[in-house]
CSV table of C-alpha atoms and ligand atoms in Angstrom, one decimal:
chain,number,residue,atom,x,y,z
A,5,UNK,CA,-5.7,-17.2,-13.4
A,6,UNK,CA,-7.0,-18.9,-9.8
A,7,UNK,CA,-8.7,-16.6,-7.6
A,8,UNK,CA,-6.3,-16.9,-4.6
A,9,UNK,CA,-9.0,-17.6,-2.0
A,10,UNK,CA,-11.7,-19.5,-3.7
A,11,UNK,CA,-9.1,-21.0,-6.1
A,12,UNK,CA,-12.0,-21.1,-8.9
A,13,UNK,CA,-10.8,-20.0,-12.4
A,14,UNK,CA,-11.0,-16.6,-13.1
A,15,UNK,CA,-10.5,-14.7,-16.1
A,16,UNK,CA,-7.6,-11.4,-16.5
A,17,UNK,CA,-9.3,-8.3,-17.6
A,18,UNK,CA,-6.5,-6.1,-18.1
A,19,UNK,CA,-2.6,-6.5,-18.1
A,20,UNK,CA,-0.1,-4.0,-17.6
A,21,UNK,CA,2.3,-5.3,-19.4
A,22,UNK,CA,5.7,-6.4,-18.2
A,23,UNK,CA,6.9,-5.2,-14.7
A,24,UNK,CA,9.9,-4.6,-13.1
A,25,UNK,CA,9.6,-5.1,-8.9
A,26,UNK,CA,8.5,-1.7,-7.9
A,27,UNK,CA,10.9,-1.3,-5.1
A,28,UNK,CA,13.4,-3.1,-7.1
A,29,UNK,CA,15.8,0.6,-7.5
A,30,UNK,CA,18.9,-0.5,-8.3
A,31,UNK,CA,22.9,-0.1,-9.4
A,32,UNK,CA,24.0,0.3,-12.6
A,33,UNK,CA,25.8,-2.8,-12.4
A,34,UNK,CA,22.4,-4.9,-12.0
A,35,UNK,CA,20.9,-3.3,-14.8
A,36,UNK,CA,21.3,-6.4,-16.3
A,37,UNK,CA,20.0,-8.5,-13.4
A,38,UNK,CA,16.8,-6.9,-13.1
A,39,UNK,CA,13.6,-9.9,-12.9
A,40,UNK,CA,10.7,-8.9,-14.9
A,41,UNK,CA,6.9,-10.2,-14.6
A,42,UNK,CA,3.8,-9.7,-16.5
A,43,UNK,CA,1.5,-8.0,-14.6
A,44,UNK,CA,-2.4,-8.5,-14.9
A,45,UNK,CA,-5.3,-8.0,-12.4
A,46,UNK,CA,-8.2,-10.4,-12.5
A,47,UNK,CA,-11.7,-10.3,-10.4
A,48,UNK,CA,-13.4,-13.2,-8.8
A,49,UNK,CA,-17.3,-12.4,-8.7
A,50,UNK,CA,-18.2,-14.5,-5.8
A,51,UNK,CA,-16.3,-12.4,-3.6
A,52,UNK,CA,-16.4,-9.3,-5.2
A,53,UNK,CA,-12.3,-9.6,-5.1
A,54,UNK,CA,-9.8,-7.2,-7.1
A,55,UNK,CA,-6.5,-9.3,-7.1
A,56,UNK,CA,-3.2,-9.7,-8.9
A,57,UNK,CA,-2.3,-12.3,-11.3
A,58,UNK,CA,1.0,-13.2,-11.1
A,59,UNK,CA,3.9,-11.6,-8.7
A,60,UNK,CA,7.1,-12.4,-7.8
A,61,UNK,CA,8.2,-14.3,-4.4
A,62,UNK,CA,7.6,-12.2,-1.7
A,63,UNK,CA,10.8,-13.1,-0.2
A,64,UNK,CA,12.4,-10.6,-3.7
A,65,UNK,CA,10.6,-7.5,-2.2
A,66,UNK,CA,10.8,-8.0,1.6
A,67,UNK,CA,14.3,-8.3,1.8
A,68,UNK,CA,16.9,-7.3,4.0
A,69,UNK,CA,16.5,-4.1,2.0
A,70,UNK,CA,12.8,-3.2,2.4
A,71,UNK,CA,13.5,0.7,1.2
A,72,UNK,CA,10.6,1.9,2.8
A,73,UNK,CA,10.6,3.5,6.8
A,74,UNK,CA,7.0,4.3,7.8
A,75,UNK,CA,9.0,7.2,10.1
A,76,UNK,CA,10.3,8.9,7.0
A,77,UNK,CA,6.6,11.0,6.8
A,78,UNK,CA,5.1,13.3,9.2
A,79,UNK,CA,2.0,12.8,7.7
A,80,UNK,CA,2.0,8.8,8.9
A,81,UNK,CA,3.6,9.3,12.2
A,82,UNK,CA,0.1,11.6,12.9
A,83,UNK,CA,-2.0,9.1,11.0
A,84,UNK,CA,-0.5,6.5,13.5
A,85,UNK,CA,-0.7,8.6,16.1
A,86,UNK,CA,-4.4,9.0,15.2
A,87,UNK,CA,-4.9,5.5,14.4
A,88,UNK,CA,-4.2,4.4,17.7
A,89,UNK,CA,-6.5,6.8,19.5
A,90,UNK,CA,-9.0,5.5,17.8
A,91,UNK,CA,-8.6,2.1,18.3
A,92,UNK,CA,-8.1,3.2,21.8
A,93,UNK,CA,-11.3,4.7,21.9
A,94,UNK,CA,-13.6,2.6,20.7
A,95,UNK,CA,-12.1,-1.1,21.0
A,96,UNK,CA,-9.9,-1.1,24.4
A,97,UNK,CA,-11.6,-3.2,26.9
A,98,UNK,CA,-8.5,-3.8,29.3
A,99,UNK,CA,-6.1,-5.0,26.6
A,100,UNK,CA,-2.9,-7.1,27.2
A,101,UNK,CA,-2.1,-8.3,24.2
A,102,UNK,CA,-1.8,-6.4,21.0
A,103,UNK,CA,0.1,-7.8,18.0
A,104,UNK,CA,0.6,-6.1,14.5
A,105,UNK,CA,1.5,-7.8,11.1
A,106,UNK,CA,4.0,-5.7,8.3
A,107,UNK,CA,5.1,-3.5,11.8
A,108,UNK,CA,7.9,-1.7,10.0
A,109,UNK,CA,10.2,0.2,12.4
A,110,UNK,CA,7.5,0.3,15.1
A,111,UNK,CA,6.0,3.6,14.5
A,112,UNK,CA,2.3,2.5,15.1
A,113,UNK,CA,3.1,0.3,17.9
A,114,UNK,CA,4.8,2.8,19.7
A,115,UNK,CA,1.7,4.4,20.3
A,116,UNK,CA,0.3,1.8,22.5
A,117,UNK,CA,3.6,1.3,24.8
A,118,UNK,CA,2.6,0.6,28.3
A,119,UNK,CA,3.9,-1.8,30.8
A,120,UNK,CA,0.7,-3.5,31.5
A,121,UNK,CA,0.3,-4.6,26.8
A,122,UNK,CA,2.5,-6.9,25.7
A,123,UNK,CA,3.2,-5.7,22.3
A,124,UNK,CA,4.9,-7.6,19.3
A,125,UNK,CA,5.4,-6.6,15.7
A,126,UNK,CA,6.0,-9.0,13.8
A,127,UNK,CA,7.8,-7.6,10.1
A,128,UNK,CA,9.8,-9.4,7.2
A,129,UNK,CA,12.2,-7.1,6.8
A,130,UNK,CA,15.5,-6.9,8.6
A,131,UNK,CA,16.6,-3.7,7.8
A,132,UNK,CA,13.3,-1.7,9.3
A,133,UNK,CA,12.5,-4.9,11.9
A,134,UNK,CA,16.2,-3.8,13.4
A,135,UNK,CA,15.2,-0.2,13.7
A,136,UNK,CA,11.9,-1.5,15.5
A,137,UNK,CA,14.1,-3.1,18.2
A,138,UNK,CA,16.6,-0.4,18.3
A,139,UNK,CA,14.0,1.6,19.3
A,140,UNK,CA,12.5,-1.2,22.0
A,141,UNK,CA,9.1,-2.4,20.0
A,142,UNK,CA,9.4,-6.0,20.7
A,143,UNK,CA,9.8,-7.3,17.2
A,144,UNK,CA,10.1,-10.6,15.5
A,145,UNK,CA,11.7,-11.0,11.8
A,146,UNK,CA,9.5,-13.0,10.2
A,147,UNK,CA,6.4,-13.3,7.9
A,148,UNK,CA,3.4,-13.7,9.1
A,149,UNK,CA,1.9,-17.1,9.1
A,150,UNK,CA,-0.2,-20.1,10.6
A,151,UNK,CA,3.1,-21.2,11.3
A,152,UNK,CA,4.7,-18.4,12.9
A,153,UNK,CA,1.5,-17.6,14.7
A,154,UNK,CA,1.8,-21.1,16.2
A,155,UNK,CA,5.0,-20.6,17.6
A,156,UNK,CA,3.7,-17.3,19.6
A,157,UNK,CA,2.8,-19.1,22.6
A,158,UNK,CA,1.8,-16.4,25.0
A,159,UNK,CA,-0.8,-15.2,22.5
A,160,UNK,CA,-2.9,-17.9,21.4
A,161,UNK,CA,-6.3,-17.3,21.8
A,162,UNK,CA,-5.4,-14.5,24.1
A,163,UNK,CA,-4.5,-11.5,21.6
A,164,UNK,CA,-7.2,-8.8,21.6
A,165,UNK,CA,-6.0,-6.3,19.1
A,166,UNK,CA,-4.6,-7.3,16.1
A,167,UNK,CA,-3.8,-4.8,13.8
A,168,UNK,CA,-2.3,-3.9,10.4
A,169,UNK,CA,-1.8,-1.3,7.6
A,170,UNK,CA,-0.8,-1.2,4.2
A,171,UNK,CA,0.3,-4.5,4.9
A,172,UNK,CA,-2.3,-7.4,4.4
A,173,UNK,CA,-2.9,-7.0,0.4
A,174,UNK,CA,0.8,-7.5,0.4
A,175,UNK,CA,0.4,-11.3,1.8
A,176,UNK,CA,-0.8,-13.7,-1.0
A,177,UNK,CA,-1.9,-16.2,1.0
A,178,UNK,CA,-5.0,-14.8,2.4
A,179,UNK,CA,-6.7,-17.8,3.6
A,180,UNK,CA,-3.3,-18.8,5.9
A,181,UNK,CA,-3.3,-15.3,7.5
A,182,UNK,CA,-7.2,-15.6,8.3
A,183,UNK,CA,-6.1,-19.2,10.0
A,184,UNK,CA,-2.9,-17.4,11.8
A,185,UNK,CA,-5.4,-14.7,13.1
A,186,UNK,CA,-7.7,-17.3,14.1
A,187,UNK,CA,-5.4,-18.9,16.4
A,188,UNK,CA,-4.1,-15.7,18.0
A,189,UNK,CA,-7.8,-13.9,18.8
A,190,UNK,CA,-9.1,-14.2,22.0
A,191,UNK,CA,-12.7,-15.0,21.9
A,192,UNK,CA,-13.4,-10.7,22.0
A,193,UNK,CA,-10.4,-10.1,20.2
A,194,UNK,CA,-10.5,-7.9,17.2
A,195,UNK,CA,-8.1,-7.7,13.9
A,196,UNK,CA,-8.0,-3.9,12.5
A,197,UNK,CA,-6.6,-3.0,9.2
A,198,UNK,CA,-5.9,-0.6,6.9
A,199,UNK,CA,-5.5,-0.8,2.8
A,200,UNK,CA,-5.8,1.6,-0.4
A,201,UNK,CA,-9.5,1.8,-1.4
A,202,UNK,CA,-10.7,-0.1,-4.6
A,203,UNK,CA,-13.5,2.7,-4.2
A,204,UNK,CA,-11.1,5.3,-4.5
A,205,UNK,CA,-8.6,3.6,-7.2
A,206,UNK,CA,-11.4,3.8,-9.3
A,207,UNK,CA,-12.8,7.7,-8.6
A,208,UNK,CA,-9.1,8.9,-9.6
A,209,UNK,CA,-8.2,6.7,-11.7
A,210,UNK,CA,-5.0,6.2,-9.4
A,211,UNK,CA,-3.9,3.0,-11.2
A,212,UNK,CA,-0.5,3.5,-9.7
A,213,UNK,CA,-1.9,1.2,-6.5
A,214,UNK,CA,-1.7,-1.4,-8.4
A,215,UNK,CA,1.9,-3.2,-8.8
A,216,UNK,CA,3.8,-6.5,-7.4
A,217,UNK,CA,3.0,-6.0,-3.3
A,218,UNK,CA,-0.5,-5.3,-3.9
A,219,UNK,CA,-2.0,-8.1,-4.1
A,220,UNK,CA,-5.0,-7.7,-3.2
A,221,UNK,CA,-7.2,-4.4,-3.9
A,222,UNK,CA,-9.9,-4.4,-1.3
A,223,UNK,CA,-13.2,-2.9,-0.7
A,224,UNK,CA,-16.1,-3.7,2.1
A,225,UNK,CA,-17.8,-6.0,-0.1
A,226,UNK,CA,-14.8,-8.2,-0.6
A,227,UNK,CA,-13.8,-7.7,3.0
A,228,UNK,CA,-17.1,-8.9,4.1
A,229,UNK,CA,-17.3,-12.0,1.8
A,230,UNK,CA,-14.1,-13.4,2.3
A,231,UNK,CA,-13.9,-12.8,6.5
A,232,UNK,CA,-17.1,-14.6,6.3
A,233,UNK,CA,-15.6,-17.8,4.8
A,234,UNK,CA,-13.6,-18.4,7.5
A,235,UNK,CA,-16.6,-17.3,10.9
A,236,UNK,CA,-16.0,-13.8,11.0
A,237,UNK,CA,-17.9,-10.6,10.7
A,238,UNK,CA,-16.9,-7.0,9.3
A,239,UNK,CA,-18.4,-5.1,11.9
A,240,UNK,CA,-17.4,-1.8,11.9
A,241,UNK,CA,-15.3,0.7,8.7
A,242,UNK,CA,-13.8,4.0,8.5
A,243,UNK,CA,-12.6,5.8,5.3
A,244,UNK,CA,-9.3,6.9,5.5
A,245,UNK,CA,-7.2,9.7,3.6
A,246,UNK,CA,-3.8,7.6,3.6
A,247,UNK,CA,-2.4,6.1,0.2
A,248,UNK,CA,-4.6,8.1,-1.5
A,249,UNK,CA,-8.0,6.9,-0.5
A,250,UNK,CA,-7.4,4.1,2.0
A,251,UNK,CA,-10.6,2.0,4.4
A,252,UNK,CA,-9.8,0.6,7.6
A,253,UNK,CA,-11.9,-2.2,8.2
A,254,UNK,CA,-12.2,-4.2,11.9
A,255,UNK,CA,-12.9,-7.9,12.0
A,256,UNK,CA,-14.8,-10.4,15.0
A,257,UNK,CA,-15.8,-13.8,15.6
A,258,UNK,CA,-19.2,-14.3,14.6
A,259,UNK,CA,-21.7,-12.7,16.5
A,260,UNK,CA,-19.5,-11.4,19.3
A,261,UNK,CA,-20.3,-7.5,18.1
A,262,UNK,CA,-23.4,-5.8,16.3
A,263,UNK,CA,-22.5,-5.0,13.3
A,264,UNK,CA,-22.7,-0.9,12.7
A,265,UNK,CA,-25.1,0.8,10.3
A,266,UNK,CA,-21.7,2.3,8.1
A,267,UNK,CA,-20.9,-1.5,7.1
A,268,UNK,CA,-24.6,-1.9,5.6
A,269,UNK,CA,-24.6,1.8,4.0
A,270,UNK,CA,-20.9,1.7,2.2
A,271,UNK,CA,-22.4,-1.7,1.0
A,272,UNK,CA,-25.1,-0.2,-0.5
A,273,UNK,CA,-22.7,2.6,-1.9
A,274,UNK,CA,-20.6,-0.2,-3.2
A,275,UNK,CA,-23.3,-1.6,-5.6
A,276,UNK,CA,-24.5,1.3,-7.1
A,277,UNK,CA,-20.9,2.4,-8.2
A,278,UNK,CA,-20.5,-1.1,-9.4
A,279,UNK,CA,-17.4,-1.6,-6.8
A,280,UNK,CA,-18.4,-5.0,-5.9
A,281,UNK,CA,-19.2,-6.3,-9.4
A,282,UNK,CA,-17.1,-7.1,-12.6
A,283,UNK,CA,-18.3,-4.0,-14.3
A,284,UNK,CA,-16.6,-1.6,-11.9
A,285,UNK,CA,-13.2,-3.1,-13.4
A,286,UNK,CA,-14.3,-2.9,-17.0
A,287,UNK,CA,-14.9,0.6,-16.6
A,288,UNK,CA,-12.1,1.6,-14.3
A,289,UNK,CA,-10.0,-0.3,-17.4
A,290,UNK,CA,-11.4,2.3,-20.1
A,291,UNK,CA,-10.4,5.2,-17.4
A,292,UNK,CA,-6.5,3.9,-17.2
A,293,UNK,CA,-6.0,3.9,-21.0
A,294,UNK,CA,-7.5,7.4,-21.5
A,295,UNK,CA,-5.2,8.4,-18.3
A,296,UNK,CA,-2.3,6.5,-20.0
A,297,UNK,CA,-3.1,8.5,-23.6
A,298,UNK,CA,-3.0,11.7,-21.9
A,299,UNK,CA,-0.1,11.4,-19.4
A,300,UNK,CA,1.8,10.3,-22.5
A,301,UNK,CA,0.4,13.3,-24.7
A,302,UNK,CA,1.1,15.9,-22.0
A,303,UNK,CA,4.9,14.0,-21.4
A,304,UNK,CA,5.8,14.1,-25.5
A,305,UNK,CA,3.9,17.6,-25.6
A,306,UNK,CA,6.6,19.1,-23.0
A,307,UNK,CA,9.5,17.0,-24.2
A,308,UNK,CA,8.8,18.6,-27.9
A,309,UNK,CA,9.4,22.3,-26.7
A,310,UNK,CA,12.5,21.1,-25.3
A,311,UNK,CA,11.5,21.7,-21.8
A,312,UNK,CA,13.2,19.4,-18.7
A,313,UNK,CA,11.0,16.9,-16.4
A,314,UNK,CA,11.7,15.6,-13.4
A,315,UNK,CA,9.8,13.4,-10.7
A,316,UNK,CA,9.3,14.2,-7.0
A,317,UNK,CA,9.6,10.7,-5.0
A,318,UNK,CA,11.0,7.3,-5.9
A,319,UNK,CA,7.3,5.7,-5.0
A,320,UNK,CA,6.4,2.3,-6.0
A,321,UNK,CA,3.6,3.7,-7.4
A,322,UNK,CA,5.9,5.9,-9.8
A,323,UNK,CA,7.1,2.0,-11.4
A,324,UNK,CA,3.5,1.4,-12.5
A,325,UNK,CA,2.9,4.7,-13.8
A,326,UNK,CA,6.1,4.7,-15.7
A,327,UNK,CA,6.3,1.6,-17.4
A,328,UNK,CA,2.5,1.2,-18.1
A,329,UNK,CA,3.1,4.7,-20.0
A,330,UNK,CA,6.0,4.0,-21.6
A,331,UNK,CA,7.9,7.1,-19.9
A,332,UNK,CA,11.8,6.3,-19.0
A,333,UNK,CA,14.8,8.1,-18.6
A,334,UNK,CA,14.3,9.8,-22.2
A,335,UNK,CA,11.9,12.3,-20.5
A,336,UNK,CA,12.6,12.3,-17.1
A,337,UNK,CA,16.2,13.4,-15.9
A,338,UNK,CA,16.0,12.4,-12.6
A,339,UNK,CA,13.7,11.8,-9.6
A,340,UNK,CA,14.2,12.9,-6.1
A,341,UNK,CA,13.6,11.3,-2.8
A,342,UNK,CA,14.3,11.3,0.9
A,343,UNK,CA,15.3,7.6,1.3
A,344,UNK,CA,18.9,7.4,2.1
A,345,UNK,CA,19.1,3.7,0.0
A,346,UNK,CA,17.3,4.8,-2.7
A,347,UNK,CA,19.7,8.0,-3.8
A,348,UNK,CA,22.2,7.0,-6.1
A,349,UNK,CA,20.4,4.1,-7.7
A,350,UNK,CA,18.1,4.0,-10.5
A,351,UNK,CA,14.6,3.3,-11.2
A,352,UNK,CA,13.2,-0.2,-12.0
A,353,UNK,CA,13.4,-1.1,-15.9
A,354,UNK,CA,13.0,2.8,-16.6
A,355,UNK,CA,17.1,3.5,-15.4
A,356,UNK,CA,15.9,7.0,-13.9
A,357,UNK,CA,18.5,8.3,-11.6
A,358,UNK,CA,17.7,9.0,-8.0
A,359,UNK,CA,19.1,11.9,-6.4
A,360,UNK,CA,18.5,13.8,-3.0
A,361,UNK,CA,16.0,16.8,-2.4
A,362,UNK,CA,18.9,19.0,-2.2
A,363,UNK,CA,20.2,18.1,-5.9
A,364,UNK,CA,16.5,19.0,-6.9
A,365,UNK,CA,15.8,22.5,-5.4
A,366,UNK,CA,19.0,23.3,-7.2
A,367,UNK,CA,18.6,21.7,-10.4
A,368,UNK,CA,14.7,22.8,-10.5
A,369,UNK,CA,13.3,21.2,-13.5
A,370,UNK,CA,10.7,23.2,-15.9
A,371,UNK,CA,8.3,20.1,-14.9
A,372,UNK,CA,8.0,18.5,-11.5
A,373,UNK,CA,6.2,15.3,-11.6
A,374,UNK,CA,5.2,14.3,-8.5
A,375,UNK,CA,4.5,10.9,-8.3
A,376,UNK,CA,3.9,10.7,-4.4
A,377,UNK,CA,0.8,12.6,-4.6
A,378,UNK,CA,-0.7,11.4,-1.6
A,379,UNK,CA,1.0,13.1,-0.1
A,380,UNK,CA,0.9,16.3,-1.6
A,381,UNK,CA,-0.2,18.5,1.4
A,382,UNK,CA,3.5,17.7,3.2
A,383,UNK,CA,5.7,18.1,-0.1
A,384,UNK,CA,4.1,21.1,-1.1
A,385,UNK,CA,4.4,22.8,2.8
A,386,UNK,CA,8.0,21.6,2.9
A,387,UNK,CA,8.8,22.9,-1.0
A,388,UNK,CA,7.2,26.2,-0.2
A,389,UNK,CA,9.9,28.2,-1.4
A,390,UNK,CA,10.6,26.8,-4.7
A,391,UNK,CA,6.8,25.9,-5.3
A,392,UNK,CA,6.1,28.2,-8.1
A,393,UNK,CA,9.3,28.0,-9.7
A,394,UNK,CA,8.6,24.6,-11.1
A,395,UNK,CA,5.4,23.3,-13.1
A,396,UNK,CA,3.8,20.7,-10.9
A,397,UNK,CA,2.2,17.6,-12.9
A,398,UNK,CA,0.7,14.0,-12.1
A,399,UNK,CA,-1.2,11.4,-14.0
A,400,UNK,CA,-3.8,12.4,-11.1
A,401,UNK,CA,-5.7,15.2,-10.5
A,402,UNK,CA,-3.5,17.3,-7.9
B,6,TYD,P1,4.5,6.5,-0.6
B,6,TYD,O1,3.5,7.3,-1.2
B,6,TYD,O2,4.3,6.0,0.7
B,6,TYD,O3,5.0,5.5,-1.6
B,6,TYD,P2,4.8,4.0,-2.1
B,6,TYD,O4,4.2,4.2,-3.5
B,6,TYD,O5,6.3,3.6,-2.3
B,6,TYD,O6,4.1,3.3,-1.1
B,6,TYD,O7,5.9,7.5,-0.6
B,6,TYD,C1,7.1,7.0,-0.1
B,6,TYD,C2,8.2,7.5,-0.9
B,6,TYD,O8,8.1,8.9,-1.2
B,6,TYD,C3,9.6,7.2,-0.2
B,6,TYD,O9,10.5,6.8,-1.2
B,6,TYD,C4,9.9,8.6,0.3
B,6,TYD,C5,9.3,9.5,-0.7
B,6,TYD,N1,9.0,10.8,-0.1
B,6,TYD,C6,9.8,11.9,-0.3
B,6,TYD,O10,10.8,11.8,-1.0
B,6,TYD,N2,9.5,13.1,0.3
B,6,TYD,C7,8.4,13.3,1.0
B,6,TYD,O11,8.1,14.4,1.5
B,6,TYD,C8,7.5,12.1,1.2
B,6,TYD,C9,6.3,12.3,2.0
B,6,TYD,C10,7.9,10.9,0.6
C-alpha cells in the first residue's frame, strides 16, 4: 500500500477482512447488490500516520443518502454549542469569514450566525446539505477541494476560521484539502478540527473507528508532521469526549502564533505510549483479536442458553464490529435506531433488521448490545425505564 500523503510504500499490518460500506443499510432487494472491499490499515513512520488501505469511492458513501443528521443527538448539538464558544473565545479576532468542511445540516454553523460573518458550509451530501439550507446556513453541495475552494471567490485568502469535525479523516486526499485551505486562509486565519483519537482507539481498544470513511486515524504527532509539509504549524489541541475519545487540533501559517505548551506535552505523551511509532499498532493489533475472541465467546456463550440479543444503534461502527467478529443475523434479532432511513432496512453484509426504538422497548431482548457507546450517558438517561430490564453488553468497556 502508498502512504496517501508521502506516497512512499508502506507495509499493511493488519486487515479486517472483507467490508461491506458501513453506512451501506440496505433493502432486501439489494442484498445482492451490496459492494464489498477488503479492509486493511497500514502506518507510514515518517509521519507517524494511521491510515486505511483501500476504500471505496467516496462518491458510494456521501450520497444523496448520507443517513447520518448531526441534529439527531442532544449530546452533539451541546458539543457544538460548546465548540463554538470556544473557538469564540480564544480565536475570534473580528471575524468575517468562517467556512466549514463535511457541515452536515448546519448544526455547528448555526452557532456562529450573525449578520456581520459570512458563513458557508460546504457538505457532499444532498439529503443533510438541503436541511442546512432549509434551515438558512448558507450551504454549498459539494466536496471539498482545491477546486471547489477556487471557485469561492469572496474567500480567498480572506477566511479566518475554518473549521471541521468528524469530517477530514473522511477526505482521502489529504494533500488537496491542505492546498484548498491554503488558498482560503487569510494570512491570521486559522483551520480547527475535530477527529476520533488514535490515543484513545488504542486505550479501549475501540476498533470499531476504524471502517471505509475513516481514512485517516489521527493523533498530534501525525497532525503535526503532515501540517508541516505543506508551512503550517499545530499550535494549539484540546482532548475531546465526542466519538469516543476524539482531539481537536487548530492549524496556522508558520510562525503567525506561539505554539502552546499542551502541543509539546501530548507529544511527549505520544512517545511514551508508542502512539506515534509502528509499535503502538502492533500492540493495539494483539488487543483487537483478544477483544474479537471474547466478544465472540460472550456472543456464542448467550446464544447457547438460548437467550435473545439485540443491538441498540445502526452505527457505522456496529459494521466493523460485526463483520470483523463474525456476528450476523444468527445472533442478533434486530437493531434499533432513531434514523427515519435506516428503519426498515438491514445491516451491511450481516442482513440485521433495523427497527424503531419503539419496536425495541416492547420487544426487550435478554441482551442489549449497544453499539453506539459513545454515547452511552444519553441512551441510558432516555432508556431509564427499561434500563434494568435488559442486559447491557459491548465489545468496550461500558
Ligand atoms: P454515532 O456514534 O454517531 O455513529 P457512527 O458510528 O455512525 O458515527 O451514532 C449515530 C447512530 O446512532 C445513528 O444511527 C443514530 C443512532 N442513535 C440512536 O439510535 N439513539 C441515540 O440515542 C443516539 C445518540 C444515536
Amino acid at each position: 500500500m502508498i502512504c496517501k500523503i508521502t506516497k512512499k510504500k508502506i507495509r499493511p499490518f493488519m486487515s479486517f477482512g472483507k467490508m461491506p460500506i458501513a453506512n451501506g443499510f440496505l433493502h432486501k432487494k439489494d442484498f445482492k447488490k451490496e459492494f464489498f472491499f477488503k479492509m486493511e490499515v497500514g502506518f507510514s513512520k515518517d509521519i507517524s500516520l494511521f491510515q486505511l488501505n483501500d476504500h471505496p469511492k467516496p462518491k458510494l458513501m456521501f450520497n444523496k443518502n448520507y443517513p447520518f443528521f448531526t441534529s439527531s443527538s442532544n449530546y452533539m448539538i451541546k458539543h457544538f454549542e460548546d465548540y463554538s464558544k470556544w473557538i469564540k473565545e480564544k480565536y475570534f479576532n473580528n471575524v468575517k469569514n468562517i467556512i466549514e468542511i463535511g457541515s452536515n445540516d448546519g448544526t455547528f454553523l448555526k452557532n456562529f450566525k450573525s449578520k456581520r460573518i459570512n458563513i458557508l458550509g460546504i457538505e457532499p451530501s444532498k439529503n443533510v446539505a438541503t436541511i442546512a439550507k432549509k434551515n438558512k446556513i448558507n450551504t454549498i453541495n459539494k466536496f471539498f477541494s482545491l477546486k471547489t475552494a477556487n471557485t469561492l471567490k469572496k474567500f480567498i485568502n480572506k477566511t479566518d476560521i475554518i473549521c471541521a469535525a468528524n469530517a477530514i479523516c473522511h477526505i482521502p486526499d489529504l494533500t488537496d484539502l491542505i492546498k484548498g485551505i491554503d488558498k482560503l486562509l487569510s494570512k491570521k486565519g486559522i483551520f480547527i478540527f475535530e477527529e476520533p483519537y488514535l490515543g484513545s482507539m488504542y486505550k479501549k481498544t475501540s476498533y470499531d473507528q476504524i471502517y471505509d470513511e475513516h481514512i485517516f486515524m489521527f493523533s498530534v504527532s501525525s497532525v503535526k508532521k503532515i501540517f508541516e509539509l505543506y508551512n503550517f504549524d499545530l499550535i494549539d489541541v484540546k482532548a475531546q469526549k465526542t466519538h469516543g475519545g476524539s482531539m481537536r487540533y487548530v492549524i496556522a501559517r508558520k510562525g503567525e502564533y506561539k505554539i502552546k505548551n499542551i502541543v509539546t506535552n501530548s507529544l511527549k505523551n505520544e512517545k511514551k505510549a508508542n502512539i506515534d511509532k509502528l509499535k503502538g499498532c502492533l500492540d493495539f493489533k494483539k488487543k483487537c483479536e483478544i477483544s474479537k475472541k471474547k466478544l465472540r465467546n460472550k456472543i456464542f456463550s448467550i446464544k447457547k442458553k438460548n437467550k435473545t440479543i439485540a443491538g441498540y444503534a445502526a452505527t457505522s461502527k456496529s459494521t466493523t464490529i460485526l463483520n470483523y467478529c463474525g456476528i450476523d443475523n444468527r445472533h442478533i434479532d434486530f437493531i434499533c435506531d432513531t434514523t427515519k432511513d435506516k428503519v426498515g432496512k438491514f445491516t451491511p453484509k450481516t442482513h440485521i433488521p433495523i427497527v424503531n426504538i419503539k419496536y425495541f422497548r416492547k420487544n426487550l431482548p435478554d441482551y442489549t448490545f449497544l453499539f453506539a457507546w459513545n454515547h452511552k450517558e444519553e441512551i441510558y438517561k432516555k432508556e431509564k425505564k427499561i434500563l434494568k430490564k435488559t442486559n447491557w453488553i459491548a465489545h468496550v468497556e461500558i
